Structures are given as C-alpha cells and as structure tokens.
N, C-alpha and C. Protein backbone atom coordinates (compact mmCIF):
# COMPACT_ATOMS: atom_id res chain seq x y z
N UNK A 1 0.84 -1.19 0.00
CA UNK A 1 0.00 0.00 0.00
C UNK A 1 0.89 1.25 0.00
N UNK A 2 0.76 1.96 -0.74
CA UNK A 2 1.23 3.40 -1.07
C UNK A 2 1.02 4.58 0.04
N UNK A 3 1.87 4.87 0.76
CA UNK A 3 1.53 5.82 1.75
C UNK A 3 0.87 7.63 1.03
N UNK A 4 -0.22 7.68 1.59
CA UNK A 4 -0.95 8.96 1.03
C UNK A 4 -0.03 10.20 1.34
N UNK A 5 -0.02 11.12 0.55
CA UNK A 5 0.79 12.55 0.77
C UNK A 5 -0.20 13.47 1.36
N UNK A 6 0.05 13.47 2.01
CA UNK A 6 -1.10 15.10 2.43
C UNK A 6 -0.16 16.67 1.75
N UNK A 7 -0.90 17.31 1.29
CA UNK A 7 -0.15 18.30 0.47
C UNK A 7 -0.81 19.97 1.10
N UNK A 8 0.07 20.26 1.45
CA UNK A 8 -0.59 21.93 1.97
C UNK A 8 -1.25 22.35 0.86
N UNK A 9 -2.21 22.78 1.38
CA UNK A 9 -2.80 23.81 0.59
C UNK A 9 -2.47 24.89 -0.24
N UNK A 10 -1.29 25.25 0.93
CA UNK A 10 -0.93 26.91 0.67
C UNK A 10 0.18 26.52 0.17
N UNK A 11 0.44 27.12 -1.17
CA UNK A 11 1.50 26.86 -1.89
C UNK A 11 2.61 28.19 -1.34
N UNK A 12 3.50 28.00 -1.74
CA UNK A 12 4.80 28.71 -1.00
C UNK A 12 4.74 30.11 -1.58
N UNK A 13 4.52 30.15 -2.74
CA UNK A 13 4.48 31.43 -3.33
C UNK A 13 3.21 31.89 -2.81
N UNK A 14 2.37 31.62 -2.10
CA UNK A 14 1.23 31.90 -2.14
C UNK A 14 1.28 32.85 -0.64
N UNK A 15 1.96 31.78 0.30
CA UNK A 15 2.17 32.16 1.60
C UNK A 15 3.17 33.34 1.26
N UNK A 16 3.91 33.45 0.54
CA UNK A 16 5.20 34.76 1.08
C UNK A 16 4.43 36.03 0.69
N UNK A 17 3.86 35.75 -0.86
CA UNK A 17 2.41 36.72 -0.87
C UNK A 17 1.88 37.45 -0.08
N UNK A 18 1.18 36.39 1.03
CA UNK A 18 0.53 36.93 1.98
C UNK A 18 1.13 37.76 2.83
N UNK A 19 2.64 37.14 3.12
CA UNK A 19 3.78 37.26 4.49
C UNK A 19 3.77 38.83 4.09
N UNK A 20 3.96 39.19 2.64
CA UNK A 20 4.62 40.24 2.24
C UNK A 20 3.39 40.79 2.29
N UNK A 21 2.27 40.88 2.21
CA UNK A 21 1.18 41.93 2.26
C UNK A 21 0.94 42.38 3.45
N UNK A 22 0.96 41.61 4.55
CA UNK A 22 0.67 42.11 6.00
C UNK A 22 1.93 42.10 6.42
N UNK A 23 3.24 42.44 5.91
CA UNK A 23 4.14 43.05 6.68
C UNK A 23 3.80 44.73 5.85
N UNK A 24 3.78 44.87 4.95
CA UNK A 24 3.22 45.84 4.38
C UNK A 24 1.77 46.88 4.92
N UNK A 25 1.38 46.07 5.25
CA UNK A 25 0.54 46.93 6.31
C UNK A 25 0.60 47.30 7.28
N UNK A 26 1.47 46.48 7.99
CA UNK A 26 1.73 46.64 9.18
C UNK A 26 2.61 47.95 9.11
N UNK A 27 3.50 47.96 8.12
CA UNK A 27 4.22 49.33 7.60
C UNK A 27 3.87 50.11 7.95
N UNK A 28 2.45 50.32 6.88
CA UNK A 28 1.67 51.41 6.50
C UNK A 28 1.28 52.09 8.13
N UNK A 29 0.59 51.08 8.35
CA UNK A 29 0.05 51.49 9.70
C UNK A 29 0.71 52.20 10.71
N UNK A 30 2.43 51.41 10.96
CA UNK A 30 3.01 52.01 11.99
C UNK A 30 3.25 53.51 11.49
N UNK A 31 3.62 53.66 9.97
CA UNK A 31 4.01 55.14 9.62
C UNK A 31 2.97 55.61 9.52
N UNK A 32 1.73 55.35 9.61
CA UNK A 32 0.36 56.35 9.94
C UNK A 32 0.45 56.71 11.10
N UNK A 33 0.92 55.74 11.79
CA UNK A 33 0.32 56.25 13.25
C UNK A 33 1.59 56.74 13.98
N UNK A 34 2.62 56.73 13.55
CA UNK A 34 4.01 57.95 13.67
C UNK A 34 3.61 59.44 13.25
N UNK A 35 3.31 59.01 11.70
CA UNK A 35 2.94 60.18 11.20
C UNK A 35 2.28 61.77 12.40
N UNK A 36 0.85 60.98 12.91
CA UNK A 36 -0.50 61.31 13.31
C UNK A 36 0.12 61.95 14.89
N UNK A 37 1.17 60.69 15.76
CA UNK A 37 2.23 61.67 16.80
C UNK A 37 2.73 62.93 16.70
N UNK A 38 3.14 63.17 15.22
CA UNK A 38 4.20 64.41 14.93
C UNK A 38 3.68 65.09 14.46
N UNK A 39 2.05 64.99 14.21
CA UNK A 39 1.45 66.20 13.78
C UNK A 39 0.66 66.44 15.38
N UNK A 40 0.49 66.01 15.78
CA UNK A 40 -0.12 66.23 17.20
C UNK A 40 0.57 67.13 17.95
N UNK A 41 2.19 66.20 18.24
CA UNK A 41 3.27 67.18 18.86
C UNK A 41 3.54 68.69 18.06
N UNK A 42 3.11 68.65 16.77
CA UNK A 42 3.24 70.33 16.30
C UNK A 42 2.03 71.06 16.71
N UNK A 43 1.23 70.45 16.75
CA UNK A 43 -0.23 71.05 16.92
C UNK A 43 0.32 71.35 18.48
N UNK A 44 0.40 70.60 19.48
CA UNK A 44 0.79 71.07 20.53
C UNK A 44 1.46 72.35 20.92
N UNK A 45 2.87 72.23 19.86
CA UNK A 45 3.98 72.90 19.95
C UNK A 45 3.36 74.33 19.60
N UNK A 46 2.66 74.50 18.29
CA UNK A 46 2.18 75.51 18.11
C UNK A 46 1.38 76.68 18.89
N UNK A 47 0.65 75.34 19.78
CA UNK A 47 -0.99 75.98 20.49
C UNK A 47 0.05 76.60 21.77
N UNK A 48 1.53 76.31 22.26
CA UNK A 48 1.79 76.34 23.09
C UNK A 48 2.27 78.45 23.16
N UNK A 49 1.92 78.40 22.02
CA UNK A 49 2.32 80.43 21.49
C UNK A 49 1.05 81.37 21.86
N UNK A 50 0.02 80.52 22.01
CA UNK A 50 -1.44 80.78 21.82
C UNK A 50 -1.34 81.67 23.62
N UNK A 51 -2.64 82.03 23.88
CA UNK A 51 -3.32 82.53 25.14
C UNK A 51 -3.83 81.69 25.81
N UNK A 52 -4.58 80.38 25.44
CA UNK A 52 -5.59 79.83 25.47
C UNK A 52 -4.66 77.69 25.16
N UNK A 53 -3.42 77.74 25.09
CA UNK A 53 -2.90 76.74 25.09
C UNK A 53 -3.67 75.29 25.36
N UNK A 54 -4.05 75.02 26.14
CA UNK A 54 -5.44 73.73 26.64
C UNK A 54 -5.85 73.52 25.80
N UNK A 55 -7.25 74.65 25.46
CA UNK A 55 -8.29 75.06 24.26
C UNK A 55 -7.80 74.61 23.06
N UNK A 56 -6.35 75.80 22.80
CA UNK A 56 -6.32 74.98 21.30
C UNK A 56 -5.99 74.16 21.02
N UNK A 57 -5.29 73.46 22.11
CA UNK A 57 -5.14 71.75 21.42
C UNK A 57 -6.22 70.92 21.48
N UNK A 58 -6.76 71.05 22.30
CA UNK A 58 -8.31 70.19 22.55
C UNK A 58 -9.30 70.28 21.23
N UNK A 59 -8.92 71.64 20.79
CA UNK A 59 -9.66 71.79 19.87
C UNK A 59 -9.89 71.85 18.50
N UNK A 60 -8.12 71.90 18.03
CA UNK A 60 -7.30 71.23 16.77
C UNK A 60 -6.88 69.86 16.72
N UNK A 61 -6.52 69.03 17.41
CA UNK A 61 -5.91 67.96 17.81
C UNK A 61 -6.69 67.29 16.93
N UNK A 62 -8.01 66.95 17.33
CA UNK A 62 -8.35 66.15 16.36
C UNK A 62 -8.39 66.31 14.22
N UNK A 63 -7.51 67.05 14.08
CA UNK A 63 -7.74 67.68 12.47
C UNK A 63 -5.99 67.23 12.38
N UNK A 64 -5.42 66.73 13.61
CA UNK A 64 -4.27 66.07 12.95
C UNK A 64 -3.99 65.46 11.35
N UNK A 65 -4.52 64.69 10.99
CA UNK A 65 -4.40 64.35 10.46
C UNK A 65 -4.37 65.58 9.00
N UNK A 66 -4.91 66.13 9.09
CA UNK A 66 -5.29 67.25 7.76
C UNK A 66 -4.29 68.13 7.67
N UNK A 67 -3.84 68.59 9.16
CA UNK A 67 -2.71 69.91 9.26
C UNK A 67 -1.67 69.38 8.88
N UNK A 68 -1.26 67.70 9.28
CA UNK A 68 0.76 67.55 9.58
C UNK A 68 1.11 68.51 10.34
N UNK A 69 1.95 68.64 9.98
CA UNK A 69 3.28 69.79 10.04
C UNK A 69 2.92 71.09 9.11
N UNK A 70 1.88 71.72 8.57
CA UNK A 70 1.89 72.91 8.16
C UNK A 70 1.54 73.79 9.02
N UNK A 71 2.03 74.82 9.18
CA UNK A 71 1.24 76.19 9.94
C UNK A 71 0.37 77.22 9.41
N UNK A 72 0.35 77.15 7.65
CA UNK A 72 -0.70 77.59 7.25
C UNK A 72 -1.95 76.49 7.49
N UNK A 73 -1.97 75.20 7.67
CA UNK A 73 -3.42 74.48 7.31
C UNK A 73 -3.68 74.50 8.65
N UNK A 74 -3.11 74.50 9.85
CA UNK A 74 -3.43 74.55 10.88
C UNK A 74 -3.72 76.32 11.36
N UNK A 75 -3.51 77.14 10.80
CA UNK A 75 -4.30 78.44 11.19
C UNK A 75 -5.53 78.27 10.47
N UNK A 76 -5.63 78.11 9.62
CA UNK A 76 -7.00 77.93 8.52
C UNK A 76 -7.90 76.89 9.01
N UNK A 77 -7.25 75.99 9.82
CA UNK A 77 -8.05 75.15 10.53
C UNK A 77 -8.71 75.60 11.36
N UNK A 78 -7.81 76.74 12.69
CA UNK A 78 -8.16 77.25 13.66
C UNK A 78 -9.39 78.21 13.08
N UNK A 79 -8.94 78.77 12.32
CA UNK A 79 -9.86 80.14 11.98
C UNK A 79 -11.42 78.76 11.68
N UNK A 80 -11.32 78.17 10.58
CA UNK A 80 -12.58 77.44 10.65
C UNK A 80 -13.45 76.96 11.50
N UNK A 81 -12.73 76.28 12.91
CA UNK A 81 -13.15 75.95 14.15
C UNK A 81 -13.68 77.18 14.68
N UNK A 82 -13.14 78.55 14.54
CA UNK A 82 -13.41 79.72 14.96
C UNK A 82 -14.94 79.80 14.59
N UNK A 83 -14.64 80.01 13.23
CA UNK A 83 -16.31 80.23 12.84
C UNK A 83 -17.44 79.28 13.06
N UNK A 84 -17.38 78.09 13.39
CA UNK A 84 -18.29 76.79 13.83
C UNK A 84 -18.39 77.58 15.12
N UNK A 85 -17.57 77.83 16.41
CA UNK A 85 -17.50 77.74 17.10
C UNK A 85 -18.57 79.52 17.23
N UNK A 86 -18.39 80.24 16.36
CA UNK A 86 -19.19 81.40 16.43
C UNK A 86 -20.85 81.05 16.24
N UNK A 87 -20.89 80.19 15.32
CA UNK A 87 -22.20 80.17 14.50
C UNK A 87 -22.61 79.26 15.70
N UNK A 88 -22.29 78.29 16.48
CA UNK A 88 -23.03 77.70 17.85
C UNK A 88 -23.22 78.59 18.29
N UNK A 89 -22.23 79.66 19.16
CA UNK A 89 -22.62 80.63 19.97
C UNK A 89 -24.09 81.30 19.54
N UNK A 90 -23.50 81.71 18.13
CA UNK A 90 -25.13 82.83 17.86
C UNK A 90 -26.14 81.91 17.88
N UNK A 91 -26.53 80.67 17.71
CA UNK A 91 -27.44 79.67 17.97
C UNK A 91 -27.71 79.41 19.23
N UNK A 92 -26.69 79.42 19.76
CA UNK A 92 -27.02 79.18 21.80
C UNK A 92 -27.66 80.82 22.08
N UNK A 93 -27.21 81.46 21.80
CA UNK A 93 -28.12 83.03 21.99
C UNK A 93 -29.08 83.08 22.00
N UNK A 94 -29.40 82.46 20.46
CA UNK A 94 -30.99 83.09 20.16
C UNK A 94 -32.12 82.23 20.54
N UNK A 95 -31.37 81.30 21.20
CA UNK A 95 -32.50 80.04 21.65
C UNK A 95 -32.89 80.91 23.25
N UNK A 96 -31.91 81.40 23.56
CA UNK A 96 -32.68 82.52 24.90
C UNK A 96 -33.72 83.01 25.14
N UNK A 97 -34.15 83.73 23.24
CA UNK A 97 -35.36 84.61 23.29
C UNK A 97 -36.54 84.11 23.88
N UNK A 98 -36.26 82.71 23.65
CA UNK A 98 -37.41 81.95 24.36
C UNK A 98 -37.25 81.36 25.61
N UNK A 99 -36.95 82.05 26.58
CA UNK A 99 -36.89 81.96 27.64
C UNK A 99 -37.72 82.40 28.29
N UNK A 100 -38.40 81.41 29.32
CA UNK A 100 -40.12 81.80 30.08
C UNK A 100 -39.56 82.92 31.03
N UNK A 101 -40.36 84.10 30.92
CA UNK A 101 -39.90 85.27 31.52
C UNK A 101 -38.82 86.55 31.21
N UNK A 102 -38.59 86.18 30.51
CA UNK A 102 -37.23 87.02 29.35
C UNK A 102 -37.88 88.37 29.77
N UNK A 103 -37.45 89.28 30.01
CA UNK A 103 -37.92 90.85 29.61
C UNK A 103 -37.69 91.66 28.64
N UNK A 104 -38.09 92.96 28.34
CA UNK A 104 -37.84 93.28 26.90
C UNK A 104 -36.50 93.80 26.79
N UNK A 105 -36.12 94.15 28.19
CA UNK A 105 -34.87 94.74 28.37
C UNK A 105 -33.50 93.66 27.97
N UNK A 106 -33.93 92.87 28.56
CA UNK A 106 -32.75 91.31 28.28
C UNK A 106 -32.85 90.97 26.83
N UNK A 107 -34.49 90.83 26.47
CA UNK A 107 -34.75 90.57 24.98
C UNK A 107 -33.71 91.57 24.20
N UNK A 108 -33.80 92.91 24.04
CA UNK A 108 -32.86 93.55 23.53
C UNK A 108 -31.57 93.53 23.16
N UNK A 109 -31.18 93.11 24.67
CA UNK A 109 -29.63 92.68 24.93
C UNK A 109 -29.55 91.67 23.99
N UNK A 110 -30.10 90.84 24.40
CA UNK A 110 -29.54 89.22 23.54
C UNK A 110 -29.92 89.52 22.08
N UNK A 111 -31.12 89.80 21.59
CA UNK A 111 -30.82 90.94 19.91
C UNK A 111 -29.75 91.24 19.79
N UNK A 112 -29.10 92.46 20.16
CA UNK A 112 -27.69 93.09 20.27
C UNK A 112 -27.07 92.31 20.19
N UNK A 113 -26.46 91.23 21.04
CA UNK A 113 -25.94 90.48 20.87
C UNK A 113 -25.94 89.17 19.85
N UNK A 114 -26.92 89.10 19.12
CA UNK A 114 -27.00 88.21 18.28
C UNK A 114 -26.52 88.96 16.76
N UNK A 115 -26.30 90.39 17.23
CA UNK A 115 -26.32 91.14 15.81
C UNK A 115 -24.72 91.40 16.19
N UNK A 116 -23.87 91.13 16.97
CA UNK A 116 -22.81 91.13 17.21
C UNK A 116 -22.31 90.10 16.69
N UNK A 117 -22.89 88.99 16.77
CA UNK A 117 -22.16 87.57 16.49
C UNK A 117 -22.37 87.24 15.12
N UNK A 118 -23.75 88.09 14.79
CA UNK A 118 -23.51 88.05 13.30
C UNK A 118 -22.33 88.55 12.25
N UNK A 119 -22.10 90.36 13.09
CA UNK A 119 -21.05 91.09 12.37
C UNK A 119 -19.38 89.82 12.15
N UNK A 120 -19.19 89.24 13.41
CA UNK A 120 -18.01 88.58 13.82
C UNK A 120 -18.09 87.41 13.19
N UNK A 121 -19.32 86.52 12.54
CA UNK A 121 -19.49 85.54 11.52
C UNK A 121 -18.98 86.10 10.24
N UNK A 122 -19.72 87.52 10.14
CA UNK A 122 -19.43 87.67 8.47
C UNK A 122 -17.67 87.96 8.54
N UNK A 123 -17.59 88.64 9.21
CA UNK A 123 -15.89 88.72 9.29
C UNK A 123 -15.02 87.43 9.09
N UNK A 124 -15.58 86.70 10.05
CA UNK A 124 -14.74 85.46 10.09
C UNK A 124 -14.97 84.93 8.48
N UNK A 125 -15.89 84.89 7.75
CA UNK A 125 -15.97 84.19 6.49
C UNK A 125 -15.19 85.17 5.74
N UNK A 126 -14.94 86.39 5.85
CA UNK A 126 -14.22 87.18 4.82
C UNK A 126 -12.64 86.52 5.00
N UNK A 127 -12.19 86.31 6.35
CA UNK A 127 -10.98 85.67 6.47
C UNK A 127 -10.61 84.51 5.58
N UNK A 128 -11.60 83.69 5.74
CA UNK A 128 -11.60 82.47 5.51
C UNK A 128 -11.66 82.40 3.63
N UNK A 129 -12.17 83.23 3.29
CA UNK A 129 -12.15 83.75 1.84
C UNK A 129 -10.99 84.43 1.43
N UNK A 130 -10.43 84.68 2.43
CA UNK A 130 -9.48 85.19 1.79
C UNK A 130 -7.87 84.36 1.55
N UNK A 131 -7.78 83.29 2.74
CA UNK A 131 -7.16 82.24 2.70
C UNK A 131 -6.80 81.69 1.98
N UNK A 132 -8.06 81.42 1.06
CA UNK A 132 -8.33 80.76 -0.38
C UNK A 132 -7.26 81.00 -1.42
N UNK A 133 -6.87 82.22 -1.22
CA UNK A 133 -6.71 82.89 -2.48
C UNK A 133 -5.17 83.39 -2.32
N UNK A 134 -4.42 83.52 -0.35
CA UNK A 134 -3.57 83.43 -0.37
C UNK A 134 -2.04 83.17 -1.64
N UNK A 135 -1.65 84.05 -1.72
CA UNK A 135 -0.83 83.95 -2.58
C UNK A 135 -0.96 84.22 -3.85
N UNK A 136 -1.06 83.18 -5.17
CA UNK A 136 -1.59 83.31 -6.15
C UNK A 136 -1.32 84.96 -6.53
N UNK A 137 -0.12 85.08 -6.90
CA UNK A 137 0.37 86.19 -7.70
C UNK A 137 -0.01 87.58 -6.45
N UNK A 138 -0.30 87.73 -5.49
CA UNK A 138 -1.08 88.78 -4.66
C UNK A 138 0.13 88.96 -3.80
N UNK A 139 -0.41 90.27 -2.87
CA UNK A 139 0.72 90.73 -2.14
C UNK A 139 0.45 89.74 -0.55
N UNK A 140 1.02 89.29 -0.28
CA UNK A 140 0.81 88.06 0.68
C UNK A 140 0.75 88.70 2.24
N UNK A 141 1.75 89.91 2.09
CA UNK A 141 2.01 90.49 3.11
C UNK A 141 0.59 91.57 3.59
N UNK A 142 0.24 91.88 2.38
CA UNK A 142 -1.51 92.65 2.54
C UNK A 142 -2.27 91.67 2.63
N UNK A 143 -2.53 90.44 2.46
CA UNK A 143 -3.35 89.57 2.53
C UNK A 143 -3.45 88.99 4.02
N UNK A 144 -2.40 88.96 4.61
CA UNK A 144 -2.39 88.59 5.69
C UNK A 144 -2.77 89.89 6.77
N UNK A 145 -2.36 91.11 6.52
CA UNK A 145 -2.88 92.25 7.04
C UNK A 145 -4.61 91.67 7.20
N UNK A 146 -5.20 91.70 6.02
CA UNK A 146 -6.40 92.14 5.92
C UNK A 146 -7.20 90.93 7.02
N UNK A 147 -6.43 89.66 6.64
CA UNK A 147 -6.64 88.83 7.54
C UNK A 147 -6.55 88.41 9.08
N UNK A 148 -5.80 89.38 9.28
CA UNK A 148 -5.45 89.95 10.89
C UNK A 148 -6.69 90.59 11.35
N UNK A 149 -6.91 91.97 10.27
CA UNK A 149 -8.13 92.79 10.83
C UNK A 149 -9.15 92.11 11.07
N UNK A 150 -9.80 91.19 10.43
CA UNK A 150 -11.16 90.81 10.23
C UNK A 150 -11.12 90.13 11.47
N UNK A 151 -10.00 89.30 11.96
CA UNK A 151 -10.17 87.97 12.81
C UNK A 151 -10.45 89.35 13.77
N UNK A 152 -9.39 90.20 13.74
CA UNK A 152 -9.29 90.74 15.06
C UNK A 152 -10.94 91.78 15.51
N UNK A 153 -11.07 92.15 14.42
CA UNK A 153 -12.31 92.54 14.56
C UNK A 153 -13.86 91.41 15.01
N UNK A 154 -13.64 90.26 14.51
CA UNK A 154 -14.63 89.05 14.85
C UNK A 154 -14.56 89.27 16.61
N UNK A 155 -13.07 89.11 17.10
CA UNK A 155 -13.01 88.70 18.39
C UNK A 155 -13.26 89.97 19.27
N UNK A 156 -13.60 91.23 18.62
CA UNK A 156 -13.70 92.23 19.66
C UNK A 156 -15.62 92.09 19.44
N UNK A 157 -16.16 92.01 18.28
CA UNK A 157 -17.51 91.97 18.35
C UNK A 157 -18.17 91.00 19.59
N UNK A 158 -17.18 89.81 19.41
CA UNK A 158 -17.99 88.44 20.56
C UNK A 158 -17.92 89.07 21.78
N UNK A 159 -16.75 90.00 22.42
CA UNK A 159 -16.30 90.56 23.12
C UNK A 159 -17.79 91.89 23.78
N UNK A 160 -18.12 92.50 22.50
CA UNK A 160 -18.84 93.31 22.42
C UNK A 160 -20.35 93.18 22.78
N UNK A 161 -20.35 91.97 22.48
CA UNK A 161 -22.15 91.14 23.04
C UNK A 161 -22.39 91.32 24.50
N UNK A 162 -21.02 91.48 25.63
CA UNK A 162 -21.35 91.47 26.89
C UNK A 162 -21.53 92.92 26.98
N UNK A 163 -21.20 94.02 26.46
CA UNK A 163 -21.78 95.06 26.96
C UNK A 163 -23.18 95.69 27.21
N UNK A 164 -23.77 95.26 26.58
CA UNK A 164 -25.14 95.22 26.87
C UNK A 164 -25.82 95.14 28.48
N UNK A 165 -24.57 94.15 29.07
CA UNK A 165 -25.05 93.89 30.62
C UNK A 165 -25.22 95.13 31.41
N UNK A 166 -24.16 96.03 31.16
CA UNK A 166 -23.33 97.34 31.96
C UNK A 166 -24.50 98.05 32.10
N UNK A 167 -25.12 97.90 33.87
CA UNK A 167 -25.78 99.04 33.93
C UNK A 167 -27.05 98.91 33.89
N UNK A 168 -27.35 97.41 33.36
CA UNK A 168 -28.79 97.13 33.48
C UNK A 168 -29.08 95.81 34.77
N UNK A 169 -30.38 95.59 34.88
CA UNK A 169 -30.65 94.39 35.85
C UNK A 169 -31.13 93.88 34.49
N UNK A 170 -30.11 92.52 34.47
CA UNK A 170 -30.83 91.44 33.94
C UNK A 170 -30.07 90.38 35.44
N UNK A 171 -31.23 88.79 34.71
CA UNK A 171 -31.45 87.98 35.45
C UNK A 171 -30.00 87.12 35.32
N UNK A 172 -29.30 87.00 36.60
CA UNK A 172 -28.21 86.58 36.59
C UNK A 172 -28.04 85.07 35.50
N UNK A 173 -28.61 84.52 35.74
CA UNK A 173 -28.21 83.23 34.93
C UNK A 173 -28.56 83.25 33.44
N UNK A 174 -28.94 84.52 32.96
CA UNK A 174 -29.29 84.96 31.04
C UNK A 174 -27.73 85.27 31.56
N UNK A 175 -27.18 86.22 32.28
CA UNK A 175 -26.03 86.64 32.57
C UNK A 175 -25.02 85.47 32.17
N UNK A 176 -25.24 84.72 32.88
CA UNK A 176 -23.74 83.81 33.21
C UNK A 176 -24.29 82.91 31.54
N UNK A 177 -24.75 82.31 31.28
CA UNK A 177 -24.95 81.81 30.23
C UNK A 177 -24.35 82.65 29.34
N UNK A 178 -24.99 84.01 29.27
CA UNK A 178 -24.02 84.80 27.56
C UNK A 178 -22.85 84.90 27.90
N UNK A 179 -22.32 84.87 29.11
CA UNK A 179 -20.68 85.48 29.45
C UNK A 179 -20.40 83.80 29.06
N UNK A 180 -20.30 82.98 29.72
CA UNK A 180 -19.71 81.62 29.26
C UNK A 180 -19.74 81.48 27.80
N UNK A 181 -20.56 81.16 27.25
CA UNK A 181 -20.86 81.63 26.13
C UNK A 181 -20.37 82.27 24.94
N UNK A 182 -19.73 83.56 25.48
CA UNK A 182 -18.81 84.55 25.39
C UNK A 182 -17.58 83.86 25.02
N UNK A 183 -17.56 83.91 26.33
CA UNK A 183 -15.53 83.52 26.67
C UNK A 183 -15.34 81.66 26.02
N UNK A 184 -16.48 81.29 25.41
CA UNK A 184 -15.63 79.53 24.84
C UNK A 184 -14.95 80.01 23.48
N UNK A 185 -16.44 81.21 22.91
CA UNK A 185 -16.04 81.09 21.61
C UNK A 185 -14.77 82.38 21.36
N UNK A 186 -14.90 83.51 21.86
CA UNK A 186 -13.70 84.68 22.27
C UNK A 186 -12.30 83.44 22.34
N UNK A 187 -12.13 82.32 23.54
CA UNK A 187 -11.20 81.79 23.21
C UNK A 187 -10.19 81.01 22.10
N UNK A 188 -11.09 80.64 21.31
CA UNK A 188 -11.01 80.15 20.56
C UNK A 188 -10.39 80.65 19.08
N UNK A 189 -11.66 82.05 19.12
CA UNK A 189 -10.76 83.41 17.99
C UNK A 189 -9.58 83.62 18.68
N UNK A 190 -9.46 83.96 19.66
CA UNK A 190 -8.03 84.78 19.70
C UNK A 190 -6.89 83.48 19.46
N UNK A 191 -7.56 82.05 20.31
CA UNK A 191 -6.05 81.27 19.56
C UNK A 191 -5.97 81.02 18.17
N UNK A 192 -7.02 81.37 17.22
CA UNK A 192 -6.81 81.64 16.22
C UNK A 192 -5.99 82.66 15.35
N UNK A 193 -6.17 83.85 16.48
CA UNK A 193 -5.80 85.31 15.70
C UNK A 193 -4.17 84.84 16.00
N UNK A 194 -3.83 84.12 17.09
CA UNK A 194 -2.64 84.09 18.01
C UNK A 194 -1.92 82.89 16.64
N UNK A 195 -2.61 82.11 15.87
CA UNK A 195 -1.63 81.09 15.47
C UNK A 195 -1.35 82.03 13.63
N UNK A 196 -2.44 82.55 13.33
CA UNK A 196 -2.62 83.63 11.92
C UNK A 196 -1.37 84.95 12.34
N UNK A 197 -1.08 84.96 13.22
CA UNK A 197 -0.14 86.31 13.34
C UNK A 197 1.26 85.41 13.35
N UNK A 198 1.68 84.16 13.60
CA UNK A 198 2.61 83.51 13.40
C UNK A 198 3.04 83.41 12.25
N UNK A 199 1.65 83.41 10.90
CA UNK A 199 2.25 83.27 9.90
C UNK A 199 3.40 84.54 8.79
N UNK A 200 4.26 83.83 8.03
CA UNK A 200 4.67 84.56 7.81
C UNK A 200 4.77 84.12 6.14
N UNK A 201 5.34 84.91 4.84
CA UNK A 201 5.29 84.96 3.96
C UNK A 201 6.15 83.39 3.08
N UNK A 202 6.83 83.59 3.95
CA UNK A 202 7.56 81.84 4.09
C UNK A 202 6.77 79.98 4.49
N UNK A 203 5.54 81.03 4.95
CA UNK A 203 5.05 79.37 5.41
C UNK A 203 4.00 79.73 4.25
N UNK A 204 3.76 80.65 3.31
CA UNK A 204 2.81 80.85 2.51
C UNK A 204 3.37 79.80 1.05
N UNK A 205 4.91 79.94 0.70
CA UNK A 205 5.49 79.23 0.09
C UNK A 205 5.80 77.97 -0.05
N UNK A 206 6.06 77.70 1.09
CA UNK A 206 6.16 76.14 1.53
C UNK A 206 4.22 75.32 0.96
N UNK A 207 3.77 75.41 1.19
CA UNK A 207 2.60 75.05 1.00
C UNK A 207 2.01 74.83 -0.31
C-alpha cells in the first residue's frame, strides 16, 4: 500500500504573498500612526504660542491628520473651528429669546448680541475667503494684514455682546450663560488670531 501525501494547501508562493502583504501593512500602519504623533506634537507645539494653550489643542488635535506639520493648514483650521465655534454661539443666543420670563430689556440685549455675532461671523468668512486665495500672484504680506483685521475685529464683536449687561438688571443666569458663552467662543478666535499672526510669507510658500 502506497503511503498517502497530504499536500498543503498553501503553496509557497502563495504564503510569502501573503507574508509580504501584511508586513506591508503593518508598515503602513506604523508610519500612519508615527505620522499622526508628529502632527499632534506640532499642533501642541504651536498651540503652546497661543493665550488659550489647553483650548487649542483640545480643539485642533483632532484635524491632525489634515494639518501635519503645516502652519498655514493649521491656522486655517483654527480660523474654521473659529467660525463653527461662532455660528453655535449665535445659535445658543438666540435660543434665549425663548426663555419663560425674558424681559424686553434682556430681549434687547440678547438681539444686540446676536447682531454682534452676526457682524463677527461675516468677518470670520471674509478671512476664511481670503485664505483661499492666499498667494496666487497677490501681495501676501496685505493679505495677511487684511486677515489679521477681520479675525481681530470678529473677536472684539464676541467681546462686544457682553456690553449690553453694563448698567442694566438682567437675570443673573441669562447673565452667566451669555458670558460663558462669550468667553468659549472669544477663546477660541483669539487662539486663532494668536496662530494667523505667526504666519509669515515663508510658510505661505512652503505650502
């Protein structure tokens, strides 16, 4: 009787195939996820110039992946987060009006203030428009001017919503709500304005 062969399945070329595809991923993977460290640690490094240091990493960190290592995509990031972070605010505002007991006096205020957060939206989109266009034969050094003003102007309007309080009785907790309120999204512009004033005509090139 003839002893039977049992024969692998997996032919040899078949297996190194494989060997070689999932060492290959495994590649991929570890240099993704190196990668995704060293954009984190810049994002860090960066936010660490800011006012608001905590905030902006908490609040860029996750767009790692999109920024790397640039300091233009990570201001343009910031500024974008800026404006999300505005357009909630004016949404958390105006949901006030309907507040059981509101007076016309507070009603006003929070108007005012919703027409503040509007001015500091449209600003922020003029920035953000203007980003776009960065470079492209233009004076880079006026572009970034103009882009200074607007942010800086966004962050004095959010700023500007609390004056309304000065001097009147409103009901402390419309109070503490617009000031919090205030100061998430105010933080947020200025570590924006704080990472846009870093840039310089050199990181416009690189990019």
């Amino acid at each position: 009787m003839k002893a039977s062969i049992i024969r692998n399945p997996f032919s040899f070329p078949l297996f190194f195939t494989l060997l070689f595809i999932s060492i290959s991923l495994a590649s991929s993977t570890n240099t993704s996820t190196t990668s995704l460290k060293i954009s984190k640690q810049f994002i860090k490094t960066s936010c660490s110039y800011t006012t608001y240091p905590g905030v902006c990493y908490n609040s860029l960190s996750s767009y790692a992946s999109k920024v790397q290592t640039s300091s233009l995509k990570l201001a343009n990031v910031a500024l974008t987060v800026s404006l999300q972070a505005a357009r909630n605010a004016s949404s958390n505002i105006t949901v006030l009006l309907e507040r059981k007991g509101i007076t016309r006096m507070e009603t006003s205020i929070v108007k005012d203030c919703i027409d503040d957060f509007g001015d500091g939206i449209d600003e922020l989109k003029q920035s953000l428009q203007e980003f776009k266009s960065l470079g492209g034969g233009k004076d880079v050094d006026f572009q970034l001017a103009n882009i200074k003003t607007w942010v800086s102007a966004a962050l004095t309007d959010e700023y500007t919503c609390s004056d309304g309080f000065e001097g009147q009785k409103v009901s402390s907790s419309l109070k503490m709500k617009i000031t919090n309120t205030i100061s998430d999204v105010a933080k947020i512009t200025s570590n924006a304005l704080a990472l846009i004033n870093k840039l310089s005509a050199s990181d416009i090139k690189k990019s």
